[in-house]
Short mmCIF file of C-alpha atoms and ligand atoms in Angstrom, two decimals:
data_model
loop_
_atom_site.label_atom_id
_atom_site.label_comp_id
_atom_site.label_asym_id
_atom_site.label_seq_id
_atom_site.Cartn_x
_atom_site.Cartn_y
_atom_site.Cartn_z
CA UNK A 3 27.95 -8.60 20.83
CA UNK A 4 28.41 -11.93 19.15
CA UNK A 5 30.33 -12.97 16.15
CA UNK A 6 27.97 -15.20 14.20
CA UNK A 7 29.58 -18.09 12.40
CA UNK A 8 28.64 -21.11 10.34
CA UNK A 9 30.76 -24.21 9.86
CA UNK A 10 32.27 -24.55 6.39
CA UNK A 11 31.23 -27.63 4.40
CA UNK A 12 33.53 -30.46 5.42
CA UNK A 13 34.68 -30.94 1.82
CA UNK A 14 35.94 -27.38 1.74
CA UNK A 15 37.82 -27.89 5.02
CA UNK A 16 39.30 -31.11 3.63
CA UNK A 17 40.45 -29.28 0.53
CA UNK A 18 42.16 -26.57 2.56
CA UNK A 19 43.89 -29.27 4.59
CA UNK A 20 45.31 -30.99 1.54
CA UNK A 21 48.89 -32.01 2.20
CA UNK A 22 48.52 -31.09 5.88
CA UNK A 23 48.06 -34.35 7.75
CA UNK A 24 48.82 -33.52 11.38
CA UNK A 25 46.31 -31.08 12.75
CA UNK A 26 45.82 -29.22 16.00
CA UNK A 27 42.24 -27.95 16.57
CA UNK A 28 41.32 -24.78 18.45
CA UNK A 29 37.75 -23.96 19.47
CA UNK A 30 36.35 -20.90 21.22
CA UNK A 31 34.41 -20.81 24.47
CA UNK A 32 32.49 -17.63 23.73
CA UNK A 33 30.59 -16.82 20.50
CA UNK A 34 31.38 -20.05 18.65
CA UNK A 35 30.21 -22.06 21.66
CA UNK A 36 26.99 -20.03 21.81
CA UNK A 37 26.31 -20.56 18.10
CA UNK A 38 27.30 -24.25 18.43
CA UNK A 39 29.89 -23.97 15.69
CA UNK A 40 33.17 -24.17 17.61
CA UNK A 41 32.54 -25.24 21.20
CA UNK A 42 33.83 -28.38 22.89
CA UNK A 43 31.27 -30.67 21.28
CA UNK A 44 31.90 -29.38 17.77
CA UNK A 45 35.66 -29.58 18.23
CA UNK A 46 35.36 -33.24 19.27
CA UNK A 47 33.08 -33.94 16.29
CA UNK A 48 35.63 -32.34 14.01
CA UNK A 49 38.37 -34.45 15.54
CA UNK A 50 36.39 -37.63 14.76
CA UNK A 51 35.65 -36.49 11.23
CA UNK A 52 39.29 -35.70 10.53
CA UNK A 53 40.41 -39.02 11.90
CA UNK A 54 37.84 -40.79 9.74
CA UNK A 55 39.45 -39.30 6.63
CA UNK A 56 42.89 -40.38 7.77
CA UNK A 57 44.15 -37.21 9.40
CA UNK A 58 46.06 -37.24 12.64
CA UNK A 59 44.86 -34.87 15.35
CA UNK A 60 47.84 -34.00 17.57
CA UNK A 61 45.65 -32.29 20.15
CA UNK A 62 42.84 -29.79 20.70
CA UNK A 63 41.78 -27.05 23.06
CA UNK A 64 38.86 -24.67 23.54
CA UNK A 65 40.25 -21.23 24.39
CA UNK A 66 37.86 -19.25 26.64
CA UNK A 67 37.75 -16.26 24.25
CA UNK A 68 39.85 -16.88 21.16
CA UNK A 69 40.07 -13.19 20.18
CA UNK A 70 41.64 -11.87 23.40
CA UNK A 71 45.17 -11.74 24.85
CA UNK A 72 44.81 -14.93 26.86
CA UNK A 73 45.01 -16.82 23.58
CA UNK A 74 48.79 -16.44 23.65
CA UNK A 75 48.96 -18.09 27.08
CA UNK A 76 46.71 -20.95 25.96
CA UNK A 77 48.85 -21.54 22.92
CA UNK A 78 52.03 -21.60 25.01
CA UNK A 79 50.48 -24.14 27.39
CA UNK A 80 49.70 -26.43 24.45
CA UNK A 81 52.97 -25.82 22.67
CA UNK A 82 54.01 -29.47 22.54
CA UNK A 83 50.97 -30.71 20.63
CA UNK A 84 50.99 -27.60 18.46
CA UNK A 85 54.63 -28.15 17.50
CA UNK A 86 53.72 -31.70 16.63
CA UNK A 87 51.13 -30.55 14.10
CA UNK A 88 51.80 -29.08 10.70
CA UNK A 89 48.76 -26.79 10.78
CA UNK A 90 46.14 -25.32 13.11
CA UNK A 91 42.42 -25.64 12.35
CA UNK A 92 40.57 -22.82 14.10
CA UNK A 93 36.90 -23.24 14.96
CA UNK A 94 36.25 -19.67 16.07
CA UNK A 95 35.17 -16.58 14.16
CA UNK A 96 37.74 -14.88 11.96
CA UNK A 97 38.82 -12.65 14.87
CA UNK A 98 40.09 -15.74 16.67
CA UNK A 99 41.72 -16.96 13.47
CA UNK A 100 43.60 -13.67 13.23
CA UNK A 101 44.64 -13.78 16.85
CA UNK A 102 46.02 -17.32 16.53
CA UNK A 103 47.68 -16.39 13.24
CA UNK A 104 49.55 -13.56 14.96
CA UNK A 105 51.27 -15.97 17.41
CA UNK A 106 51.96 -18.98 15.22
CA UNK A 107 54.03 -19.32 12.06
CA UNK A 108 52.39 -22.57 10.94
CA UNK A 109 49.44 -22.46 8.49
CA UNK A 110 46.24 -21.43 10.29
CA UNK A 111 43.06 -22.67 8.57
CA UNK A 112 39.56 -21.40 9.42
CA UNK A 113 36.88 -24.08 9.82
CA UNK A 114 34.08 -21.53 10.12
CA UNK A 115 32.68 -18.76 7.96
CA UNK A 116 32.14 -15.53 9.86
CA UNK A 117 28.74 -14.20 8.82
CA UNK A 118 28.12 -11.04 10.80
CA UNK A 119 28.25 -9.36 14.16
CA UNK A 120 24.84 -9.76 15.71
CA UNK A 121 22.76 -10.26 18.78
CA UNK A 122 20.48 -13.07 19.88
CA UNK A 123 16.86 -11.94 19.98
CA UNK A 124 15.37 -15.31 20.90
CA UNK A 125 17.34 -18.41 21.81
CA UNK A 126 19.07 -19.59 18.66
CA UNK A 127 17.92 -16.59 16.63
CA UNK A 128 20.66 -14.16 15.70
CA UNK A 129 20.40 -11.01 13.66
CA UNK A 130 22.85 -8.43 12.43
CA UNK A 131 22.40 -5.05 14.02
CA UNK A 132 25.44 -3.01 13.04
CA UNK A 133 27.82 -2.94 10.08
CA UNK A 134 30.36 -0.66 11.82
CA UNK A 135 29.80 2.16 9.36
CA UNK A 136 31.63 4.74 11.43
CA UNK A 137 28.84 7.31 11.46
CA UNK A 138 25.92 6.09 13.52
CA UNK A 139 22.44 7.26 12.55
CA UNK A 140 20.49 5.21 15.12
CA UNK A 141 19.51 8.41 16.94
CA UNK A 142 17.47 9.43 13.91
CA UNK A 143 16.06 6.04 12.98
CA UNK A 144 14.42 4.99 16.24
CA UNK A 145 17.29 2.66 17.06
CA UNK A 146 16.88 0.51 13.94
CA UNK A 147 19.92 0.51 11.67
CA UNK A 148 18.96 1.24 8.05
CA UNK A 149 22.36 0.05 6.85
CA UNK A 150 22.00 -3.44 8.23
CA UNK A 151 18.25 -3.97 8.68
CA UNK A 152 17.38 -2.63 5.19
CA UNK A 153 18.56 -4.93 2.42
CA UNK A 154 19.66 -1.97 0.29
CA UNK A 155 21.04 0.16 3.11
CA UNK A 156 18.74 3.04 2.17
CA UNK A 157 18.90 6.23 4.20
CA UNK A 158 15.86 8.22 3.11
CA UNK A 159 12.95 5.84 3.47
CA UNK A 160 11.55 2.65 2.00
CA UNK A 161 11.96 1.42 -1.55
CA UNK A 162 8.96 0.42 -3.63
CA UNK A 163 9.58 -3.23 -2.82
CA UNK A 164 7.94 -3.13 0.60
CA UNK A 165 5.06 -5.57 0.70
CA UNK A 166 2.74 -5.62 3.70
CA UNK A 167 5.62 -4.41 5.82
CA UNK A 168 7.94 -7.17 4.59
CA UNK A 169 11.10 -6.82 2.54
CA UNK A 170 11.29 -7.31 -1.20
CA UNK A 171 14.00 -9.96 -0.84
CA UNK A 172 12.26 -12.18 1.70
CA UNK A 173 8.63 -12.40 2.76
CA UNK A 174 9.78 -13.57 6.20
CA UNK A 175 11.88 -10.48 6.86
CA UNK A 176 10.51 -7.19 8.10
CA UNK A 177 11.03 -4.07 6.00
CA UNK A 178 13.36 -1.93 8.10
CA UNK A 179 11.80 1.31 6.94
CA UNK A 180 8.31 0.17 7.87
CA UNK A 181 9.64 -0.55 11.38
CA UNK A 182 11.49 2.75 11.53
CA UNK A 183 8.35 4.61 10.47
CA UNK A 184 6.22 2.85 13.07
CA UNK A 185 8.64 3.43 15.92
CA UNK A 186 9.25 7.06 15.04
CA UNK A 187 5.50 7.58 14.80
CA UNK A 188 4.99 6.02 18.22
CA UNK A 189 7.69 8.30 19.61
CA UNK A 190 6.13 11.34 17.95
CA UNK A 191 9.35 11.92 16.01
CA UNK A 192 8.31 11.38 12.38
CA UNK A 193 9.91 14.69 11.53
CA UNK A 194 13.23 12.83 11.71
CA UNK A 195 12.22 10.64 8.80
CA UNK A 196 11.10 13.63 6.78
CA UNK A 197 14.55 15.16 7.10
CA UNK A 198 16.89 14.59 4.16
CA UNK A 199 19.74 12.23 5.02
CA UNK A 200 22.80 13.31 3.07
CA UNK A 201 24.94 10.96 1.03
CA UNK A 202 26.93 8.73 3.32
CA UNK A 203 30.65 8.90 3.90
CA UNK A 204 31.89 5.39 3.20
CA UNK A 205 35.46 6.36 4.07
CA UNK A 206 35.12 7.50 7.68
CA UNK A 207 38.09 5.29 8.44
CA UNK A 208 39.45 4.09 5.09
CA UNK A 209 40.45 0.44 4.87
CA UNK A 210 42.62 -1.02 6.26
CA UNK A 211 40.82 0.36 9.30
CA UNK A 212 43.00 1.14 12.26
CA UNK A 213 42.65 3.52 15.16
CA UNK A 214 44.71 4.45 18.18
CA UNK A 215 43.18 5.19 21.55
CA UNK A 216 45.25 7.88 23.27
CA UNK B 17 9.31 14.31 -31.69
CA UNK B 18 9.37 18.09 -31.95
CA UNK B 19 8.67 19.03 -28.33
CA UNK B 20 10.75 18.01 -25.38
CA UNK B 21 9.25 15.85 -22.67
CA UNK B 22 9.34 18.73 -20.19
CA UNK B 23 7.42 20.92 -22.65
CA UNK B 24 4.89 18.14 -23.07
CA UNK B 25 4.49 17.88 -19.29
CA UNK B 26 3.96 21.61 -18.98
CA UNK B 27 1.67 21.93 -22.00
CA UNK B 28 -1.37 20.77 -20.08
CA UNK B 29 -2.00 17.91 -22.50
CA UNK B 30 -2.56 14.34 -21.35
CA UNK B 31 0.97 12.98 -21.56
CA UNK B 32 1.76 9.45 -22.71
CA UNK B 33 4.98 7.61 -22.09
CA UNK B 34 5.86 4.04 -22.76
CA UNK B 35 8.65 1.66 -22.03
CA UNK B 36 11.41 0.02 -24.01
CA UNK B 37 13.08 -3.07 -22.57
CA UNK B 38 16.58 -3.50 -24.05
CA UNK B 39 17.60 -6.99 -25.18
CA UNK B 40 19.78 -9.48 -23.40
CA UNK B 41 22.48 -9.51 -26.04
CA UNK B 42 23.58 -7.44 -28.99
CA UNK B 43 20.73 -8.08 -31.38
CA UNK B 44 18.96 -4.73 -31.33
CA UNK B 45 16.47 -5.38 -34.14
CA UNK B 46 13.45 -5.89 -31.92
CA UNK B 47 14.28 -2.86 -29.80
CA UNK B 48 14.63 -0.68 -32.93
CA UNK B 49 11.32 -2.03 -34.16
CA UNK B 50 9.58 -1.09 -30.91
CA UNK B 51 11.16 2.35 -30.96
CA UNK B 52 9.99 3.01 -34.52
CA UNK B 53 6.54 1.75 -33.67
CA UNK B 54 6.12 4.02 -30.65
CA UNK B 55 8.23 7.13 -31.20
CA UNK B 56 5.49 9.20 -32.85
CA UNK B 57 2.68 7.86 -30.70
CA UNK B 58 4.04 8.71 -27.26
CA UNK B 59 5.64 11.78 -25.72
CA UNK B 60 8.64 9.87 -24.43
CA UNK B 61 9.98 6.36 -23.97
CA UNK B 62 11.61 5.06 -20.80
CA UNK B 63 14.43 2.61 -21.21
CA UNK B 64 14.63 0.18 -18.31
CA UNK B 65 17.88 -0.23 -16.39
CA UNK B 66 18.50 -3.94 -15.82
CA UNK B 67 14.87 -4.30 -14.80
CA UNK B 68 14.30 -6.85 -12.03
CA UNK B 69 18.08 -6.98 -11.63
CA UNK B 70 18.39 -8.95 -14.85
CA UNK B 71 21.53 -8.05 -16.82
CA UNK B 72 20.73 -6.53 -20.22
CA UNK B 73 21.86 -4.00 -22.81
CA UNK B 74 22.16 -0.74 -20.88
CA UNK B 75 19.52 1.93 -20.48
CA UNK B 76 21.80 4.60 -21.91
CA UNK B 77 22.37 2.46 -25.02
CA UNK B 78 18.62 2.22 -25.52
CA UNK B 79 18.28 5.99 -25.02
CA UNK B 80 20.92 6.69 -27.66
CA UNK B 81 19.06 4.39 -30.05
CA UNK B 82 15.85 6.35 -29.39
CA UNK B 83 17.69 9.61 -30.15
CA UNK B 84 19.09 8.16 -33.36
CA UNK B 85 15.58 7.15 -34.39
CA UNK B 86 14.14 10.57 -33.63
CA UNK B 87 12.30 9.81 -30.39
CA UNK B 88 12.39 11.36 -26.92
CA UNK B 89 14.12 9.10 -24.36
CA UNK B 90 13.82 8.93 -20.59
CA UNK B 91 16.93 7.46 -19.03
CA UNK B 92 16.08 5.14 -16.16
CA UNK B 93 18.82 5.12 -13.58
CA UNK B 94 18.91 2.82 -10.60
CA UNK B 95 21.31 3.05 -7.68
CA UNK B 96 21.92 -0.68 -7.60
CA UNK B 97 24.86 -1.05 -9.96
CA UNK B 98 26.94 2.13 -9.88
CA UNK B 99 28.57 4.23 -7.23
CA UNK B 100 28.45 8.02 -7.15
CA UNK B 101 31.33 8.43 -9.60
CA UNK B 102 29.78 6.18 -12.23
CA UNK B 103 26.30 7.70 -11.84
CA UNK B 104 27.60 11.24 -12.26
CA UNK B 105 29.75 10.26 -15.24
CA UNK B 106 26.78 8.66 -16.95
CA UNK B 107 24.71 11.81 -16.40
CA UNK B 108 27.46 13.83 -18.09
CA UNK B 109 27.50 11.42 -21.01
CA UNK B 110 23.72 11.42 -21.29
CA UNK B 111 23.58 15.20 -21.37
CA UNK B 112 26.22 15.53 -24.09
CA UNK B 113 24.29 13.07 -26.24
CA UNK B 114 21.03 14.99 -26.04
CA UNK B 115 19.29 12.86 -23.41
CA UNK B 116 17.33 15.33 -21.31
CA UNK B 117 15.12 13.20 -19.07
CA UNK B 118 16.09 10.98 -16.18
CA UNK B 119 13.95 8.74 -14.01
CA UNK B 120 15.63 8.06 -10.67
CA UNK B 121 14.97 4.72 -9.01
CA UNK B 122 16.38 2.81 -6.09
CA UNK B 123 16.59 -0.35 -8.19
CA UNK B 124 15.36 -3.84 -7.45
CA UNK B 125 17.32 -5.96 -5.02
CA UNK B 126 20.14 -8.06 -6.47
CA UNK B 127 18.79 -11.45 -5.26
CA UNK B 128 15.58 -11.11 -7.32
CA UNK B 129 17.58 -11.05 -10.56
CA UNK B 130 19.75 -13.35 -12.63
CA UNK B 131 23.13 -12.53 -11.02
CA UNK B 132 22.17 -13.37 -7.48
CA UNK B 133 25.68 -13.28 -6.03
CA UNK B 134 26.53 -9.79 -7.29
CA UNK B 135 27.41 -6.96 -4.94
CA UNK B 136 24.56 -4.48 -4.66
CA UNK B 137 26.01 -0.97 -4.70
CA UNK B 138 23.36 1.46 -3.38
CA UNK B 139 26.02 4.10 -2.70
CA UNK B 140 23.20 6.62 -3.22
CA UNK B 141 19.46 6.23 -2.80
CA UNK B 142 16.83 7.62 -5.17
CA UNK B 143 16.37 10.84 -3.17
CA UNK B 144 20.11 11.43 -3.14
CA UNK B 145 20.32 10.70 -6.89
CA UNK B 146 17.70 13.37 -7.57
CA UNK B 147 19.74 15.84 -5.52
CA UNK B 148 22.86 14.78 -7.39
CA UNK B 149 21.22 15.85 -10.66
CA UNK B 150 20.38 19.26 -9.22
CA UNK B 151 23.92 19.57 -7.87
CA UNK B 152 25.42 18.79 -11.30
CA UNK B 153 23.10 21.39 -12.78
CA UNK B 154 24.60 23.97 -10.43
CA UNK B 155 27.97 23.36 -12.10
CA UNK B 156 29.49 21.33 -9.29
CA UNK B 157 29.92 17.63 -8.73
CA UNK B 158 29.22 15.79 -5.48
CA UNK B 159 32.75 16.54 -4.31
CA UNK B 160 32.05 20.30 -4.72
CA UNK B 161 34.48 20.43 -7.64
CA UNK B 162 33.72 22.74 -10.58
CA UNK B 163 32.43 21.15 -13.77
CA UNK B 164 33.62 22.35 -17.14
CA UNK B 165 30.12 22.36 -18.60
CA UNK B 166 27.08 21.49 -16.51
CA UNK B 167 23.97 19.41 -17.24
CA UNK B 168 20.25 20.08 -17.34
CA UNK B 169 17.64 17.42 -16.91
CA UNK B 170 13.94 16.96 -16.47
CA UNK B 171 14.11 14.63 -13.48
CA UNK B 172 11.47 12.25 -12.26
CA UNK B 173 10.91 9.41 -9.86
CA UNK B 174 8.42 6.70 -9.05
CA UNK B 175 5.77 6.25 -6.41
CA UNK B 176 3.67 3.22 -5.46
CA UNK B 177 0.13 4.42 -4.66
CA UNK B 178 -1.04 0.89 -3.69
CA UNK B 179 1.83 0.11 -1.29
CA UNK B 180 0.96 -1.27 2.12
CA UNK B 181 1.55 0.47 4.41
CA UNK B 182 1.33 3.63 2.31
CA UNK B 183 2.37 6.23 4.92
CA UNK B 184 6.14 5.54 4.83
CA UNK B 185 6.03 5.66 1.00
CA UNK B 186 4.40 9.07 1.10
CA UNK B 187 7.16 10.43 3.33
CA UNK B 188 9.61 9.35 0.66
CA UNK B 189 7.40 10.73 -2.13
CA UNK B 190 7.55 14.15 -0.49
CA UNK B 191 11.31 13.87 0.01
CA UNK B 192 11.68 13.13 -3.71
CA UNK B 193 9.70 16.27 -4.52
CA UNK B 194 11.88 18.35 -2.20
CA UNK B 195 14.92 16.80 -3.88
CA UNK B 196 13.78 18.11 -7.26
CA UNK B 197 11.51 15.52 -8.86
CA UNK B 198 9.34 17.21 -11.50
CA UNK B 199 7.31 14.19 -12.54
CA UNK B 200 6.30 10.83 -11.17
CA UNK B 201 5.46 7.61 -12.89
CA UNK B 202 3.49 5.29 -10.67
CA UNK B 203 3.71 1.56 -10.13
CA UNK B 204 0.84 -0.18 -11.95
CA UNK B 205 -2.57 0.90 -10.74
CA UNK B 206 -5.88 -0.87 -11.40
CA UNK B 207 -8.26 0.48 -8.80
CA UNK B 208 -9.20 3.91 -10.13
CA UNK B 209 -11.06 4.94 -6.95
CA UNK B 210 -8.00 4.25 -4.83
CA UNK B 211 -5.82 6.03 -7.32
CA UNK B 212 -8.21 8.98 -7.29
CA UNK B 213 -7.71 9.27 -3.55
CA UNK B 214 -3.96 9.20 -3.97
CA UNK B 215 -4.23 11.94 -6.60
CA UNK B 216 -6.30 14.13 -4.29
CA UNK B 217 -3.35 14.03 -1.92
CA UNK B 218 -0.70 14.35 -4.67
CA UNK B 219 -2.39 17.37 -6.27
CA UNK B 220 -1.16 19.63 -3.48
CA UNK B 221 2.39 19.31 -4.84
CA UNK B 222 3.80 21.01 -7.93
CA UNK B 223 4.56 17.76 -9.77
CA UNK B 224 3.11 15.91 -12.75
CA UNK B 225 1.86 12.39 -12.13
CA UNK B 226 1.64 9.75 -14.85
CA UNK B 227 -0.38 6.70 -13.85
CA UNK B 228 1.31 3.36 -14.45
CA UNK B 229 -0.73 1.15 -16.78
CA UNK B 230 0.50 -2.43 -17.06
CA UNK B 231 -1.18 -4.53 -19.73
CA UNK B 232 -2.89 -7.62 -18.30
CA UNK B 233 -2.33 -10.57 -20.62
CA UNK B 234 -4.08 -13.27 -18.60
CA UNK B 235 -6.03 -13.88 -15.42
CA UNK B 236 -3.07 -15.86 -14.17
CA UNK B 237 -0.74 -12.91 -14.60
CA UNK B 238 -3.21 -10.67 -12.79
CA UNK B 239 -3.38 -13.05 -9.85
CA UNK B 240 0.35 -13.60 -9.83
CA UNK B 241 1.06 -9.86 -9.69
CA UNK B 242 -1.48 -9.30 -6.93
CA UNK B 243 0.09 -12.03 -4.85
CA UNK B 244 3.76 -11.47 -5.62
CA UNK B 245 4.54 -8.01 -6.90
CA UNK B 246 4.81 -5.43 -4.14
CA UNK B 247 2.33 -2.59 -4.51
CA UNK B 248 0.25 -4.14 -7.31
CA UNK B 249 -3.35 -5.03 -6.66
CA UNK B 250 -5.71 -6.16 -9.43
CA UNK B 251 -9.37 -6.00 -8.30
CA UNK B 252 -11.40 -9.21 -8.65
CA UNK B 253 -13.82 -7.74 -11.22
CA UNK B 254 -10.96 -7.25 -13.68
CA UNK B 255 -9.75 -10.79 -13.09
CA UNK B 256 -13.32 -12.02 -13.67
CA UNK B 257 -13.45 -10.11 -16.97
CA UNK B 258 -10.26 -11.82 -18.13
CA UNK B 259 -11.55 -15.23 -17.05
CA UNK B 260 -14.81 -14.67 -18.94
CA UNK B 261 -13.06 -13.66 -22.17
CA UNK B 262 -13.38 -16.30 -24.93
CA UNK B 263 -10.31 -18.36 -25.75
CA UNK B 264 -7.91 -16.40 -27.96
CA UNK B 265 -9.51 -13.12 -26.91
CA UNK B 266 -7.80 -12.66 -23.54
CA UNK B 267 -5.08 -10.37 -24.85
CA UNK B 268 -7.71 -8.22 -26.57
CA UNK B 269 -9.59 -8.06 -23.28
CA UNK B 270 -6.41 -6.89 -21.56
CA UNK B 271 -5.96 -4.23 -24.24
CA UNK B 272 -9.57 -3.16 -23.81
CA UNK B 273 -9.19 -2.90 -20.00
CA UNK B 274 -6.00 -0.84 -20.32
CA UNK B 275 -7.60 1.42 -22.95
CA UNK B 276 -10.70 1.88 -20.82
CA UNK B 277 -8.62 2.84 -17.77
CA UNK B 278 -6.59 5.36 -19.74
CA UNK B 279 -9.72 6.91 -21.22
CA UNK B 280 -11.28 7.22 -17.76
CA UNK B 281 -8.18 8.82 -16.27
CA UNK B 282 -8.08 11.30 -19.15
CA UNK B 283 -11.78 12.14 -19.16
CA UNK B 284 -11.87 12.66 -15.41
CA UNK B 285 -8.57 14.59 -15.49
CA UNK B 286 -7.49 12.37 -12.61
CA UNK B 287 -3.79 12.75 -13.38
CA UNK B 288 -1.48 14.34 -15.93
CA UNK B 289 -0.96 11.34 -18.15
CA UNK B 290 -0.11 7.67 -18.26
CA UNK B 291 2.97 5.51 -18.44
CA UNK B 292 2.07 2.42 -20.45
CA UNK B 293 4.02 -0.76 -19.74
CA UNK B 294 3.32 -3.70 -22.00
CA UNK B 295 6.22 -5.74 -20.66
CA UNK B 296 7.36 -7.87 -23.61
CA UNK B 297 4.31 -6.91 -25.76
CA UNK B 298 5.40 -3.46 -26.84
CA UNK B 299 3.90 -4.05 -30.28
CA UNK B 300 0.37 -3.77 -28.86
CA UNK B 301 0.89 -0.37 -27.23
CA UNK B 302 -0.59 1.40 -30.29
CA UNK B 303 -3.67 -0.84 -29.90
CA UNK B 304 -3.97 0.14 -26.24
CA UNK B 305 -3.80 3.81 -27.18
CA UNK B 306 -6.37 3.26 -29.92
CA UNK B 307 -8.65 1.51 -27.43
CA UNK B 308 -8.30 4.59 -25.22
CA UNK B 309 -9.36 6.78 -28.14
CA UNK B 310 -5.95 8.45 -28.31
S1 SF4 C 24 24.34 3.36 11.59
FE1 SF4 C 24 24.15 1.13 11.71
S2 SF4 C 24 26.08 0.38 10.88
FE2 SF4 C 24 26.41 2.52 11.38
S3 SF4 C 24 27.26 2.46 13.44
FE3 SF4 C 24 25.04 2.77 13.65
S4 SF4 C 24 24.19 0.70 13.89
FE4 SF4 C 24 26.30 0.47 13.11
S1 SF4 C 25 11.68 -3.51 1.36
FE1 SF4 C 25 12.34 -2.25 3.10
S2 SF4 C 25 14.08 -3.32 4.03
FE2 SF4 C 25 13.75 -4.24 2.01
S3 SF4 C 25 15.14 -3.10 0.67
FE3 SF4 C 25 13.17 -2.03 0.55
S4 SF4 C 25 13.26 -0.45 2.13
FE4 SF4 C 25 14.93 -1.88 2.55
#
């Protein structure tokens, strides 16, 4: 699993940092490094950029995995430089932003936009595979998720927009339901597609979503 | 219109429907004009529902206008803009106002329209919307709660006989029939042999099929649709005919082609009727019907 991110336009970051002149930067050694949005190199680039516009960078670190427990330890180790700053700029996905936010009272500003949870099919190519719907239908759709791979999240087959197996919204993207049909056919399981899929429960775990493992 | 659309479908006659595109704005004059022009010439008029995801006056508003003017409306309903509560509520409203026909569609994708950043809803899909209608008819809503007064609709859907690949579309076509679709309007068809093959397959099901006839207004439009609109294929000989038409006569050629196709479908009893779409040129629909000898 990877959290796929994209760096915000620098102007937007600058705007969010208005009035906050001493900045501590946190990157992430896992997903954001892989997507080249918040690894060591990008953190150093950000540091230069901020300094160019007259900001002071009190320090920086790249936490191995910004969303896990070790983040607290890393923050404690860098406490001096963090205390010296008046805000934290986080170059990880929003999970890391949340984690940092839960340990620090100072303003925590995201430098990245979190796009989706996806996997890398070819180097540098990421695609969303699951929208965490809470009621998985992959067993009936040949392992292709109709909620994420189909633009409209349709459950009972393709819309009329399919064109030569591509999706109505983008000639470069495959139509999920064409793929589902082909894979089910190859598996000899087309009967699954013929079966009516009932209306989906969009409140399996109502938001805010929480769960307790006992 | 004395007979209901369902009666027309079951009468065995060659059924004709047409389309009304509501305005972008509150000036309804043109829409009223089109309604008055067509209401006695066709068996029913569809009102599009933010066609191509372009925000307009609503389908139900157009249907009410058709009722007021004495015509028979078909309410187009897409799943793009409303969740299950809003869709059911609109069906209740439609029924109480005498609208008896609904065409269930998935709806075009949001990014093809003029509000590209909007949230696409798609809480239901077209198959589920058809089942929703049948559920409301049983006196219960989707939450299994009792209704104080149920609905009754002649429900239809669409099918794209020229889609590639066609097999996945046909699975959905059959699911729509199982879900209660009584009639189908097709995406535009131009190749009558291909369409004949589709009809041979479709004839095994107890549904009425109205062939989609989209008026060709220029060779450029024909080429554009073939290249860009999913499931539309205009054969070269029709494009050649449009190209060969003298200047100023291209629209008449398009009318002649549409009329000729309708006449052929009727004479060969290929399907149960036609759905004529003259996108933006509704005023020539009577000419198309005249060219078809209707
Ligand atoms: S159906 Fe799709 S979104 Fe839902 S859990 Fe399965 S993969 Fe995830
Ligand atoms: S073309 Fe295929 S993937 Fe795209 S919205 Fe339609 S069914 Fe979904």
